[in-house]
PDB file of C-alpha atoms in Angstrom:
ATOM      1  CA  UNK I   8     -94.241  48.397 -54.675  1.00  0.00           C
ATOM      2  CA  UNK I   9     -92.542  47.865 -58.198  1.00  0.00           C
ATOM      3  CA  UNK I  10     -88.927  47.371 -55.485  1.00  0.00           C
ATOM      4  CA  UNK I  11     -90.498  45.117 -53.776  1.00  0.00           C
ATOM      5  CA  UNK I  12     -91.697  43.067 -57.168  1.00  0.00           C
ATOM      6  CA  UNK I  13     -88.493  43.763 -59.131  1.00  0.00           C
ATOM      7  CA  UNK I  14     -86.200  42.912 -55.575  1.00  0.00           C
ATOM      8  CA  UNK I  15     -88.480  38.999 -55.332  1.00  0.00           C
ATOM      9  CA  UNK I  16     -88.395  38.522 -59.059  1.00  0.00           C
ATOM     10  CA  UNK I  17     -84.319  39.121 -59.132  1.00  0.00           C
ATOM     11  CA  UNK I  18     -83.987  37.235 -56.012  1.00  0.00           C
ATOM     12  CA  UNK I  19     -86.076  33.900 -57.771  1.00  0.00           C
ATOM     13  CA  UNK I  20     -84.405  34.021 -60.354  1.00  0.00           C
ATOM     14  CA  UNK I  21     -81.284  34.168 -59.293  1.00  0.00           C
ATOM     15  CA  UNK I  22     -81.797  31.659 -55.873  1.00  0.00           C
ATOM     16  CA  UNK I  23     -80.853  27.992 -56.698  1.00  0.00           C
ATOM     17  CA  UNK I  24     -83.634  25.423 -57.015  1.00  0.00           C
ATOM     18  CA  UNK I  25     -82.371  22.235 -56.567  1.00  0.00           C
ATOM     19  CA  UNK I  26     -85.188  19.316 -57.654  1.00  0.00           C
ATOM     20  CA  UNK I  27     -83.435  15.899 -55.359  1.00  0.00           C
ATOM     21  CA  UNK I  28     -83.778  17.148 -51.405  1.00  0.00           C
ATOM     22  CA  UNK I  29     -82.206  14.700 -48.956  1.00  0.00           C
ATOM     23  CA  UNK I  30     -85.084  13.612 -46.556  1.00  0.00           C
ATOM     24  CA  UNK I  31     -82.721  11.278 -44.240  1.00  0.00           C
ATOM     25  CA  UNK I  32     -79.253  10.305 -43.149  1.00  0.00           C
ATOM     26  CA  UNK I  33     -78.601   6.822 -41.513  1.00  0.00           C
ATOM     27  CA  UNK I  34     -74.855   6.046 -41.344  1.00  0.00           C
ATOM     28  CA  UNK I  35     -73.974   5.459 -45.554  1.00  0.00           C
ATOM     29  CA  UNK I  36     -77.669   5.531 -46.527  1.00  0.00           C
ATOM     30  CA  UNK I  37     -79.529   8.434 -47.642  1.00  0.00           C
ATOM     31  CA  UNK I  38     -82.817   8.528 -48.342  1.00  0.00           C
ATOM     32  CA  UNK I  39     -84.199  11.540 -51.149  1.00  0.00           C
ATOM     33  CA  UNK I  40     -87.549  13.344 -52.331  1.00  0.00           C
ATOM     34  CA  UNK I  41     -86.843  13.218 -56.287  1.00  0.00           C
ATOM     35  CA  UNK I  42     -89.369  15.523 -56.351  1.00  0.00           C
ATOM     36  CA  UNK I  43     -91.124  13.484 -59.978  1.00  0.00           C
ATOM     37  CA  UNK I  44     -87.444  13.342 -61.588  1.00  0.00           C
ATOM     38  CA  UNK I  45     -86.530  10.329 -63.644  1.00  0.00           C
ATOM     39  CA  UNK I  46     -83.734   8.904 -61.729  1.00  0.00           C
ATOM     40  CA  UNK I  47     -82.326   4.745 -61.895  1.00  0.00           C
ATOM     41  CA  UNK I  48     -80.254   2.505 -60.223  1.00  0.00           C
ATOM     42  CA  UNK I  49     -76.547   3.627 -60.517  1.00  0.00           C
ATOM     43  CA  UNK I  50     -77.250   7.414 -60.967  1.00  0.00           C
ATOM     44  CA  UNK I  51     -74.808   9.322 -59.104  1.00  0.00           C
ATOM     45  CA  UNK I  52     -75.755  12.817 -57.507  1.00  0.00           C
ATOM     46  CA  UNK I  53     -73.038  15.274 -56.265  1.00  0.00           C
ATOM     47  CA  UNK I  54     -73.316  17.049 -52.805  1.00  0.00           C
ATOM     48  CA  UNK I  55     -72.225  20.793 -52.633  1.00  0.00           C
ATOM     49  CA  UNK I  56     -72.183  23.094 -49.325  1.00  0.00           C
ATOM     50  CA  UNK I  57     -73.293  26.230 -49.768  1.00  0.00           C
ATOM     51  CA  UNK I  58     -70.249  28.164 -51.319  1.00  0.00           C
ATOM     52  CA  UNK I  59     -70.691  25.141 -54.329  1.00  0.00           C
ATOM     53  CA  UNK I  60     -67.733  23.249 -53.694  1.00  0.00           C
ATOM     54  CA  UNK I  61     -68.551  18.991 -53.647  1.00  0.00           C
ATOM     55  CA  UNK I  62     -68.205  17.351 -50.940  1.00  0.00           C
ATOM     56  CA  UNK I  63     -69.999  14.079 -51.272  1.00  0.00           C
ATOM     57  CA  UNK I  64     -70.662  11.581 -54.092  1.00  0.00           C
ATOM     58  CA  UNK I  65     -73.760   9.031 -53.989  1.00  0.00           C
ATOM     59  CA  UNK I  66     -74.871   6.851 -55.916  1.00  0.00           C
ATOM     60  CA  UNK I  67     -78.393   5.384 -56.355  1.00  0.00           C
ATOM     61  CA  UNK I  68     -79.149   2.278 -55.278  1.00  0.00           C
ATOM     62  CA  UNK I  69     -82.907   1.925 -55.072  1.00  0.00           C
ATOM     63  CA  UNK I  70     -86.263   4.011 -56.635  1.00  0.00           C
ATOM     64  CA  UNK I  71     -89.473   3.974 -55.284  1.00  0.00           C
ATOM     65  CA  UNK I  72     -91.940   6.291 -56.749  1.00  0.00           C
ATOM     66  CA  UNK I  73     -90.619   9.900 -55.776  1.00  0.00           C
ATOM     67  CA  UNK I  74     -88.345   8.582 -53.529  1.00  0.00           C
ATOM     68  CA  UNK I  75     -85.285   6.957 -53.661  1.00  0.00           C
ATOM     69  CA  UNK I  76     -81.940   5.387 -51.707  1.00  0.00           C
ATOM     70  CA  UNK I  77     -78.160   6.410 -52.119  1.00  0.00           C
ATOM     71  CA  UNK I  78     -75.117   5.046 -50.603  1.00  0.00           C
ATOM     72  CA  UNK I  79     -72.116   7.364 -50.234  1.00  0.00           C
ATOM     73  CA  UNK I  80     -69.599   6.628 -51.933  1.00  0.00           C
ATOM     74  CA  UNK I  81     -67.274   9.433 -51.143  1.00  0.00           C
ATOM     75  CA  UNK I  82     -67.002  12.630 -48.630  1.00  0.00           C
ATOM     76  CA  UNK I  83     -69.412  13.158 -46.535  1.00  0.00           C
ATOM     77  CA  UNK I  84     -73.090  14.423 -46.569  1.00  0.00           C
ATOM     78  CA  UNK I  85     -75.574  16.953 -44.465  1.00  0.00           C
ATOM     79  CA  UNK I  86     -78.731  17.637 -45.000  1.00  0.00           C
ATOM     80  CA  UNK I  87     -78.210  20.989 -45.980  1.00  0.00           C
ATOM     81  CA  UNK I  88     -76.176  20.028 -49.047  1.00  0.00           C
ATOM     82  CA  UNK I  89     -77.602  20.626 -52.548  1.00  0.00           C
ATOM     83  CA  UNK I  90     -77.796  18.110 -54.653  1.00  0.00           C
ATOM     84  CA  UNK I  91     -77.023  17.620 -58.400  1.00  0.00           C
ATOM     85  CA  UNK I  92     -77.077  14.947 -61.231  1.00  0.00           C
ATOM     86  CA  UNK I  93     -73.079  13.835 -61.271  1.00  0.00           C
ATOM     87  CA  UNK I  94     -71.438  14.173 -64.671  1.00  0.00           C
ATOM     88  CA  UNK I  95     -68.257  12.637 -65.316  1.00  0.00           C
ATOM     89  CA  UNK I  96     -66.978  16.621 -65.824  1.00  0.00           C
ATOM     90  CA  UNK I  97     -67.539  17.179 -62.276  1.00  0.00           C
ATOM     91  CA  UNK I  98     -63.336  16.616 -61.277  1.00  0.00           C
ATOM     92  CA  UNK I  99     -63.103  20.216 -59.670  1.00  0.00           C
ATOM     93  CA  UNK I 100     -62.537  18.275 -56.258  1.00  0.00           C
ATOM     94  CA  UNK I 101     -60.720  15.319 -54.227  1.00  0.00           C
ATOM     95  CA  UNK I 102     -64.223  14.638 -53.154  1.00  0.00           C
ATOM     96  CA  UNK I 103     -65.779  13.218 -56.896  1.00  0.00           C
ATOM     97  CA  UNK I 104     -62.335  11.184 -57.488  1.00  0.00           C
ATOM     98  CA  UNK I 105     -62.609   8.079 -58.955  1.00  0.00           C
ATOM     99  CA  UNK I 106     -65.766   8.200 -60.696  1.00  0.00           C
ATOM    100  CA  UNK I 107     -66.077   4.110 -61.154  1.00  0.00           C
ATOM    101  CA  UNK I 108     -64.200   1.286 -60.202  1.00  0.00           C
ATOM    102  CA  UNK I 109     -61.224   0.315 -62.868  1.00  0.00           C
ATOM    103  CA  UNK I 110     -61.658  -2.491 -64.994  1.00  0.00           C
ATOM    104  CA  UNK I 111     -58.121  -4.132 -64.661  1.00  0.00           C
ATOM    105  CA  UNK I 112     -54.881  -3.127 -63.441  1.00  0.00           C
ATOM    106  CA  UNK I 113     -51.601  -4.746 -63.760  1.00  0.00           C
ATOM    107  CA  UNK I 114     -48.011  -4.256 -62.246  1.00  0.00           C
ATOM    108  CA  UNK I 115     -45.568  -5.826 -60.104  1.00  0.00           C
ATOM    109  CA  UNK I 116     -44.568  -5.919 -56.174  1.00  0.00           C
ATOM    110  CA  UNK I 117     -41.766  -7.624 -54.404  1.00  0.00           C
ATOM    111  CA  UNK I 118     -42.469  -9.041 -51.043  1.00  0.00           C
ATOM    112  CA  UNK I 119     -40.799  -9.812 -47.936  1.00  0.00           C
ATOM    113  CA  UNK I 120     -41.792 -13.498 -46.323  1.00  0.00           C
ATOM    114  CA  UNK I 121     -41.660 -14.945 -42.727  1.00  0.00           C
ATOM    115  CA  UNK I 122     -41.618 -18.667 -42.706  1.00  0.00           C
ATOM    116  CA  UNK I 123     -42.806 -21.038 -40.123  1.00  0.00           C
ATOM    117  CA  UNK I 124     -42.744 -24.899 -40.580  1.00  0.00           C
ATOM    118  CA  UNK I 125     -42.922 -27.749 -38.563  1.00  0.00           C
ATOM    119  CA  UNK I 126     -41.443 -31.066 -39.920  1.00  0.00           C
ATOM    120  CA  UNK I 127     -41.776 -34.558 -38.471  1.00  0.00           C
ATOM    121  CA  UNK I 128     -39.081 -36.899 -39.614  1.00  0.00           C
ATOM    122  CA  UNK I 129     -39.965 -40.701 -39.214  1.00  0.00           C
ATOM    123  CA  UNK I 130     -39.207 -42.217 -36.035  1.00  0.00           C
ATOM    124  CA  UNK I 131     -38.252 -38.758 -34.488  1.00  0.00           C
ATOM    125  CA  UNK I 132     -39.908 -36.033 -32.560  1.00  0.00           C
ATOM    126  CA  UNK I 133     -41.494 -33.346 -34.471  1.00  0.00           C
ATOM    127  CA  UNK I 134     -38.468 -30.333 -35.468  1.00  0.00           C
ATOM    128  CA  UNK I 135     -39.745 -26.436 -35.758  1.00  0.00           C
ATOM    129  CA  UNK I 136     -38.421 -24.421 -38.430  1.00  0.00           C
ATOM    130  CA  UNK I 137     -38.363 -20.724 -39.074  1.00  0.00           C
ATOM    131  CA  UNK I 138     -36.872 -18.087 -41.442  1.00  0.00           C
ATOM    132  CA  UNK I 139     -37.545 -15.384 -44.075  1.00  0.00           C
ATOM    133  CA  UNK I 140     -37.346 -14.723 -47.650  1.00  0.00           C
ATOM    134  CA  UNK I 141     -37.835 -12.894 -50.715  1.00  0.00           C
ATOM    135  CA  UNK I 142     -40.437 -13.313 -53.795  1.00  0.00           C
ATOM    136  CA  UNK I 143     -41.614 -11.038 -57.113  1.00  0.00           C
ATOM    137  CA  UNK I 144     -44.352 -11.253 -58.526  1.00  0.00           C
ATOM    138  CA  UNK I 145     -45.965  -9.536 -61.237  1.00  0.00           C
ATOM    139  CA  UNK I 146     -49.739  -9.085 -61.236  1.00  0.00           C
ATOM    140  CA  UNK I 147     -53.019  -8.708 -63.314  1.00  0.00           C
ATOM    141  CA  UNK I 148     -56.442  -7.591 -61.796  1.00  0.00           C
ATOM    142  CA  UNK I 149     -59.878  -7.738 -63.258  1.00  0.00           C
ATOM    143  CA  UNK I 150     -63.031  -6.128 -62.146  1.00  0.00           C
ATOM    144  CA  UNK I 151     -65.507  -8.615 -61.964  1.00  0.00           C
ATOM    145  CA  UNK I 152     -68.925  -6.647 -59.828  1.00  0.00           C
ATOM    146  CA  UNK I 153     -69.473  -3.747 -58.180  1.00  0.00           C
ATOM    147  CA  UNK I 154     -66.862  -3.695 -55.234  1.00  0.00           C
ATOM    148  CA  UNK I 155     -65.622  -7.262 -56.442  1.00  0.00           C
ATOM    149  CA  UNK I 156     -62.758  -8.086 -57.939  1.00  0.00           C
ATOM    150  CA  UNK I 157     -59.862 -10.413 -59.030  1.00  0.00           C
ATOM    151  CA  UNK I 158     -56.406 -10.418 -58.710  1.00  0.00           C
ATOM    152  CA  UNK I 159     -53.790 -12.974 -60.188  1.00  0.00           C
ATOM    153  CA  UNK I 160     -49.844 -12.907 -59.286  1.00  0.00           C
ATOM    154  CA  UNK I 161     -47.351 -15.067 -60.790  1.00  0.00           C
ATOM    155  CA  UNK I 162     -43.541 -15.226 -59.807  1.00  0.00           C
ATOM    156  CA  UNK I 163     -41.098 -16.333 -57.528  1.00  0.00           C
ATOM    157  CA  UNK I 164     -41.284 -17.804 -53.977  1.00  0.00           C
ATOM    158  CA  UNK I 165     -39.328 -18.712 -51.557  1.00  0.00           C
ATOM    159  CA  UNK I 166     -39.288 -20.723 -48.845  1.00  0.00           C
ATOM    160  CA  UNK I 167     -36.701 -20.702 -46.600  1.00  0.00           C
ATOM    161  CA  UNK I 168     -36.320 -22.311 -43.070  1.00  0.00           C
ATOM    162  CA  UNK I 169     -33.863 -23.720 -40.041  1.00  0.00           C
ATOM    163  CA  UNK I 170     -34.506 -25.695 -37.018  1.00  0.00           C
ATOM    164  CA  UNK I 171     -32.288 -27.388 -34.327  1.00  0.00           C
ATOM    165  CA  UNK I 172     -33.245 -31.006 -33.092  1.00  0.00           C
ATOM    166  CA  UNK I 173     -32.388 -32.984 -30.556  1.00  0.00           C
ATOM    167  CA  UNK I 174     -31.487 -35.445 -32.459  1.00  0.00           C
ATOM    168  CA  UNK I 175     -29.546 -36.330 -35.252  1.00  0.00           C
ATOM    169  CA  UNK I 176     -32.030 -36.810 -37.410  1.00  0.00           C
ATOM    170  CA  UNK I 177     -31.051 -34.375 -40.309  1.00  0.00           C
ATOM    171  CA  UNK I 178     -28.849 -36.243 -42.386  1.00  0.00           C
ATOM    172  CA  UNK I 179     -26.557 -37.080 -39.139  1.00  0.00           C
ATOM    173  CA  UNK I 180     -26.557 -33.174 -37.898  1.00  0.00           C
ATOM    174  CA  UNK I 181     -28.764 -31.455 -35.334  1.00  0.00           C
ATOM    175  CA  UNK I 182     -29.386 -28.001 -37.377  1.00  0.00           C
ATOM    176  CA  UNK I 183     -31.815 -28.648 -39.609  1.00  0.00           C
ATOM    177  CA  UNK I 184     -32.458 -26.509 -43.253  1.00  0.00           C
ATOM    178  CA  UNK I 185     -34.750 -26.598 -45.848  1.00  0.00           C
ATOM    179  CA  UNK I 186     -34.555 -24.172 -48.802  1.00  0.00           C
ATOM    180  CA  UNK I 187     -37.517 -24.187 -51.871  1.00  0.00           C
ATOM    181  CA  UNK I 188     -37.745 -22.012 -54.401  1.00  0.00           C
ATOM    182  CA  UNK I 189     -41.343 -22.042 -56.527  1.00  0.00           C
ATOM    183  CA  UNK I 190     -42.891 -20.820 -59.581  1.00  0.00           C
ATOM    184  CA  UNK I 191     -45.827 -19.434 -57.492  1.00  0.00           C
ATOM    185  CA  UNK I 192     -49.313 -18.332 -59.025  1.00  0.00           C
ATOM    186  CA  UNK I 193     -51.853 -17.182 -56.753  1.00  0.00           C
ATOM    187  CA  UNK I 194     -55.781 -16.366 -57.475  1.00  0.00           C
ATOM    188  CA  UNK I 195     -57.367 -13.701 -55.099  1.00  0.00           C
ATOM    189  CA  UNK I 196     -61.241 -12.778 -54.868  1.00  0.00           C
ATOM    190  CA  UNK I 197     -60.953  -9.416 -53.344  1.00  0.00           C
ATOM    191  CA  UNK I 198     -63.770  -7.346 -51.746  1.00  0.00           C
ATOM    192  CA  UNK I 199     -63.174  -3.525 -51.647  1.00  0.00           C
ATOM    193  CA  UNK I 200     -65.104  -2.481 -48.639  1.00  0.00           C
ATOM    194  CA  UNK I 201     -63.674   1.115 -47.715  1.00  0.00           C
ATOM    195  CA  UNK I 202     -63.280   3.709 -50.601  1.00  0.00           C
ATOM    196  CA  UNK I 203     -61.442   6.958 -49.937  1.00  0.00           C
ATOM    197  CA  UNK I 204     -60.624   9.740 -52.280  1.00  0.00           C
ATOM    198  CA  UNK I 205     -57.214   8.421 -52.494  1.00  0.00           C
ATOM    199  CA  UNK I 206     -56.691   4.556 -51.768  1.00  0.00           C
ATOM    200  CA  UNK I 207     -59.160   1.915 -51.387  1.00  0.00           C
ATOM    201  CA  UNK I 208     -58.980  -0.859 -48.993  1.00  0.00           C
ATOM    202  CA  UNK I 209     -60.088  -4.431 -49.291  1.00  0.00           C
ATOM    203  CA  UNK I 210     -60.099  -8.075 -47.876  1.00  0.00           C
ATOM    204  CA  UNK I 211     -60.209 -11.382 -50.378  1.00  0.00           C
ATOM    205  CA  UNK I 212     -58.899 -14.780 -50.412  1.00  0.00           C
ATOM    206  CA  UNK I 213     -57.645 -17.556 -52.688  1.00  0.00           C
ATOM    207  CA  UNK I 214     -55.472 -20.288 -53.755  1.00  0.00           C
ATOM    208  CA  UNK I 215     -51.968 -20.431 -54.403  1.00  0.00           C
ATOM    209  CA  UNK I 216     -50.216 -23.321 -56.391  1.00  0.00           C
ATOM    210  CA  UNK I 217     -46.161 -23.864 -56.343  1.00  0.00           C
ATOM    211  CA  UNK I 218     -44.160 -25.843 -58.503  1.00  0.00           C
ATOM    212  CA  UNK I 219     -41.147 -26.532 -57.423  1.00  0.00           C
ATOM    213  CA  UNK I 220     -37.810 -24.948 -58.843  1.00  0.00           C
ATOM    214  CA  UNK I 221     -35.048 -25.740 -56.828  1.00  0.00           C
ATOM    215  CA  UNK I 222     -34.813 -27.518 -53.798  1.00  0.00           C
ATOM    216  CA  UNK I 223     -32.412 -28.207 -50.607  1.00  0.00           C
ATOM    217  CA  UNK I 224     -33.339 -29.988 -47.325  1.00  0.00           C
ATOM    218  CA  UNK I 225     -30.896 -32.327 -45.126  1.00  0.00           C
ATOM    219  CA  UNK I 226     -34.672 -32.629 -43.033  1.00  0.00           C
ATOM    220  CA  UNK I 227     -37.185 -33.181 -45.853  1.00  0.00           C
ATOM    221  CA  UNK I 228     -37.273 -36.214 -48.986  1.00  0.00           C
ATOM    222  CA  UNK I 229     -36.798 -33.455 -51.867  1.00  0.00           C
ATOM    223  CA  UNK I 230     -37.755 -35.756 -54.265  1.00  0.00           C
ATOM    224  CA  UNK I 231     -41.166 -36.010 -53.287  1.00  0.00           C
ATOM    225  CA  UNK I 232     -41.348 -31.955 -53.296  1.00  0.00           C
ATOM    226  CA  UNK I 233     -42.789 -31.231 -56.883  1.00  0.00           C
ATOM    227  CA  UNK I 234     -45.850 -28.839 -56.384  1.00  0.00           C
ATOM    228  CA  UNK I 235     -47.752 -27.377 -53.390  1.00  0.00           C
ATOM    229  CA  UNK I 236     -50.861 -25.359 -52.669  1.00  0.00           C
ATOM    230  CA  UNK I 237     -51.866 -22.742 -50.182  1.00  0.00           C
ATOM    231  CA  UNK I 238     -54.645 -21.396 -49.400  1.00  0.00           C
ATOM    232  CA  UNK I 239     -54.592 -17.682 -49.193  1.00  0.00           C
ATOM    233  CA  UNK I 240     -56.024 -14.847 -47.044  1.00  0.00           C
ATOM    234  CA  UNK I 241     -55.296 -11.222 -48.016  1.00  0.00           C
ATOM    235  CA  UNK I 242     -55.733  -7.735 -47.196  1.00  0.00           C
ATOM    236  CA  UNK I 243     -54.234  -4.772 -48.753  1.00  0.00           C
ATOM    237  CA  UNK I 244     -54.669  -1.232 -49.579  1.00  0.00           C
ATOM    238  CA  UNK I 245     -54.308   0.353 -52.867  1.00  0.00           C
ATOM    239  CA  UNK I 246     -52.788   3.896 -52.926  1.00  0.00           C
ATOM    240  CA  UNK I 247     -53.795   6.234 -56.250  1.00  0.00           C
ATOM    241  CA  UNK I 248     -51.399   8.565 -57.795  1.00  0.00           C
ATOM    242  CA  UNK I 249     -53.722   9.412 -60.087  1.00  0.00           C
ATOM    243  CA  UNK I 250     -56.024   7.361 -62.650  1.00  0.00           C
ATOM    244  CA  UNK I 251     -53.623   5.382 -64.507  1.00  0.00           C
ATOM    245  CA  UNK I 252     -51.486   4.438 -61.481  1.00  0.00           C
ATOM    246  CA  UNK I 253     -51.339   3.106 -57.735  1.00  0.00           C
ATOM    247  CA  UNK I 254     -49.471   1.761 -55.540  1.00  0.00           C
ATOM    248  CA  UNK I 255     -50.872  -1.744 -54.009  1.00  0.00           C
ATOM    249  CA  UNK I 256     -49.654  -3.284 -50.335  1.00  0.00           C
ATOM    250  CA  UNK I 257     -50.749  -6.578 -49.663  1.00  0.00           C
ATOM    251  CA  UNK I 258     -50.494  -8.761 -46.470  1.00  0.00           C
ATOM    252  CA  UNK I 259     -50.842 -12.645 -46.996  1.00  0.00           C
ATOM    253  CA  UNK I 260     -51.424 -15.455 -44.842  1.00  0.00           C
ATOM    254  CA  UNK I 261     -50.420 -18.991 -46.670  1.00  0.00           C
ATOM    255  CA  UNK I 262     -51.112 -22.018 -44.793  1.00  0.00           C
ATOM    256  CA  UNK I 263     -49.602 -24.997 -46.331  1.00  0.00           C
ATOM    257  CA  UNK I 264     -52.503 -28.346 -46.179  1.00  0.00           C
ATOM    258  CA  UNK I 265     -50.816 -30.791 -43.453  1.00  0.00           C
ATOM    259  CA  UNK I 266     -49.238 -33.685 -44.231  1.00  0.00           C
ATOM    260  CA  UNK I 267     -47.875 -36.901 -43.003  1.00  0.00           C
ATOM    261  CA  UNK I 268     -44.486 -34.956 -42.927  1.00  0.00           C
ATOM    262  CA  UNK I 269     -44.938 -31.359 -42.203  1.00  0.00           C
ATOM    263  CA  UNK I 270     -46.785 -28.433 -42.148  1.00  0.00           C
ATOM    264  CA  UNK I 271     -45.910 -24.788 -42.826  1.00  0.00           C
ATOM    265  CA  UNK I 272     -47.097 -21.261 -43.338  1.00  0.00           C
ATOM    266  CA  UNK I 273     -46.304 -17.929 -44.856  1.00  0.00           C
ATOM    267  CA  UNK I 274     -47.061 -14.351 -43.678  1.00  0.00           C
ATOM    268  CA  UNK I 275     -45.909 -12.419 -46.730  1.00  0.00           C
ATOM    269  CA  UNK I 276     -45.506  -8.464 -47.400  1.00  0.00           C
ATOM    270  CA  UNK I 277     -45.830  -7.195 -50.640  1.00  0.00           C
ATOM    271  CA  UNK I 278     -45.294  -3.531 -51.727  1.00  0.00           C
ATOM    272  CA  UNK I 279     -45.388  -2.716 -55.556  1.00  0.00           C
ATOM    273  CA  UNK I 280     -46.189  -0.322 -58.529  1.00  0.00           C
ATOM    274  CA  UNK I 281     -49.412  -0.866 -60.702  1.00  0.00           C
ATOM    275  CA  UNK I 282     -51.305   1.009 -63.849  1.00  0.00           C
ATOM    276  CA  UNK I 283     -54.768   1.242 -64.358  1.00  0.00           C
ATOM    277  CA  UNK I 284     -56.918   0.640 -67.533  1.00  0.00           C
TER     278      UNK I 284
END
């Protein structure tokens, strides 16, 4: 008998109680039993198998009583996994990562442009135009809310096109050009809406404004060309090194407003280097 009571008394005390038990799993929600813990909004819990090592990270989102709702915000989660109040020391795996979104960033990218423009000189029929370019930009991003955040880019751009007509109409020669160069700044409202241990991927749109820097058309009246704006859709994943740096691609769509002239568009490739503060 004294076994039996010494063999259940080691085997208590050693067995792991752990207070939060995960009651439910519905695709990034989990619903727990905080079994009369004091828990908030934006506690984090970790998730460990059964040899210890994390494998999830979630993050309160709503408290009801004893129970409570958590999204995951990395890994993945069973059931079965024990769960524990998330301290920023826990960096033992991939799995706890980034343990809140950055505050600001900043860095630069180059980018690779495909132009398309469609320009209708008076008294002539409409003339397409196409071409590529190059622009650099440096950047600065802010954190603004949760998964929201900003991101602001100033440098050059380029646009660059060439067309053939049927007519003479460019300056007396049937191959038309135009070539713009801009001091571009653009503004970008970016939602992060996929968060992986290593890169994040988002979606945002904003404005871009151009002021002109130099300018050559035989097609267009350059001396009407003095500043432009686009507005801007984006998406773009950001690849972490580690905390203080990344590496952010970005694919832009930048229609040009019509005018009584032309209209044109940008589909623009950037690929940089950024730090994180």
């Amino acid at each position: 008998m004294k076994l039996w009571i010494t063999f259940f008394t080691v085997f208590a005390f050693f067995s792991p109680t752990y207070a939060v038990k995960t009651m439910a799993i519905k695709e990034r929600k989990v619903l727990l039993d905080l079994e009369n813990e004091s828990w908030q909004k934006g506690d984090r819990l970790m998730a460990r198998n059964a040899d210890g090592k994390a494998r999830a990270l979630l993050e309160v989102q709503q408290v009801k009583g004893n129970k409570a709702v958590a999204i995951l915000v990395k890994g993945q989660i069973q059931k079965d996994y024990a769960l524990t109040r998330f301290t920023p020391k826990d960096k033992n795996t991939k799995t706890a990562g980034r343990t809140s979104p950055r505050q600001g960033a900043w860095g630069g990218m180059a980018g690779y442009t495909m132009n398309s423009m469609t320009v209708k000189p008076s008294g002539a029929s409409s003339v397409s135009l196409s071409g590529n370019s190059f622009n650099l930009a440096a950047f600065y991003e802010m954190h603004v809310d949760g998964n929201i955040s900003a991101r602001f880019l100033g440098g050059y751009e380029a646009l660059n096109a060439s067309g053939t007509s049927s007519s003479s109409s460019c300056m007396g020669s049937s191959n038309c050009t135009v070539d713009l160069g801009y001091l571009g700044l653009t503004a970008l409202v970016r939602y992060t809406f996929l968060k992986m241990s290593s890169w994040d991927m988002w979606g945002g749109a904003g404005l871009g404004f151009l002021f002109a820097l130099s300018k050559s058309s035989n097609i267009l009246d350059t001396s009407k060309i003095t500043t432009n704006q686009t507005i801007v859709g984006a998406l773009g994943v950001d690849y972490h090194l580690g905390k203080e740096s990344f590496i952010p691609f970005q694919l832009d769509y930048a229609l040009f407003p019509d005018n009584n002239t032309s209209s044109a568009n940008q589909i623009i490739l950037r690929l940089g280097y950024g730090f994180s503060f």
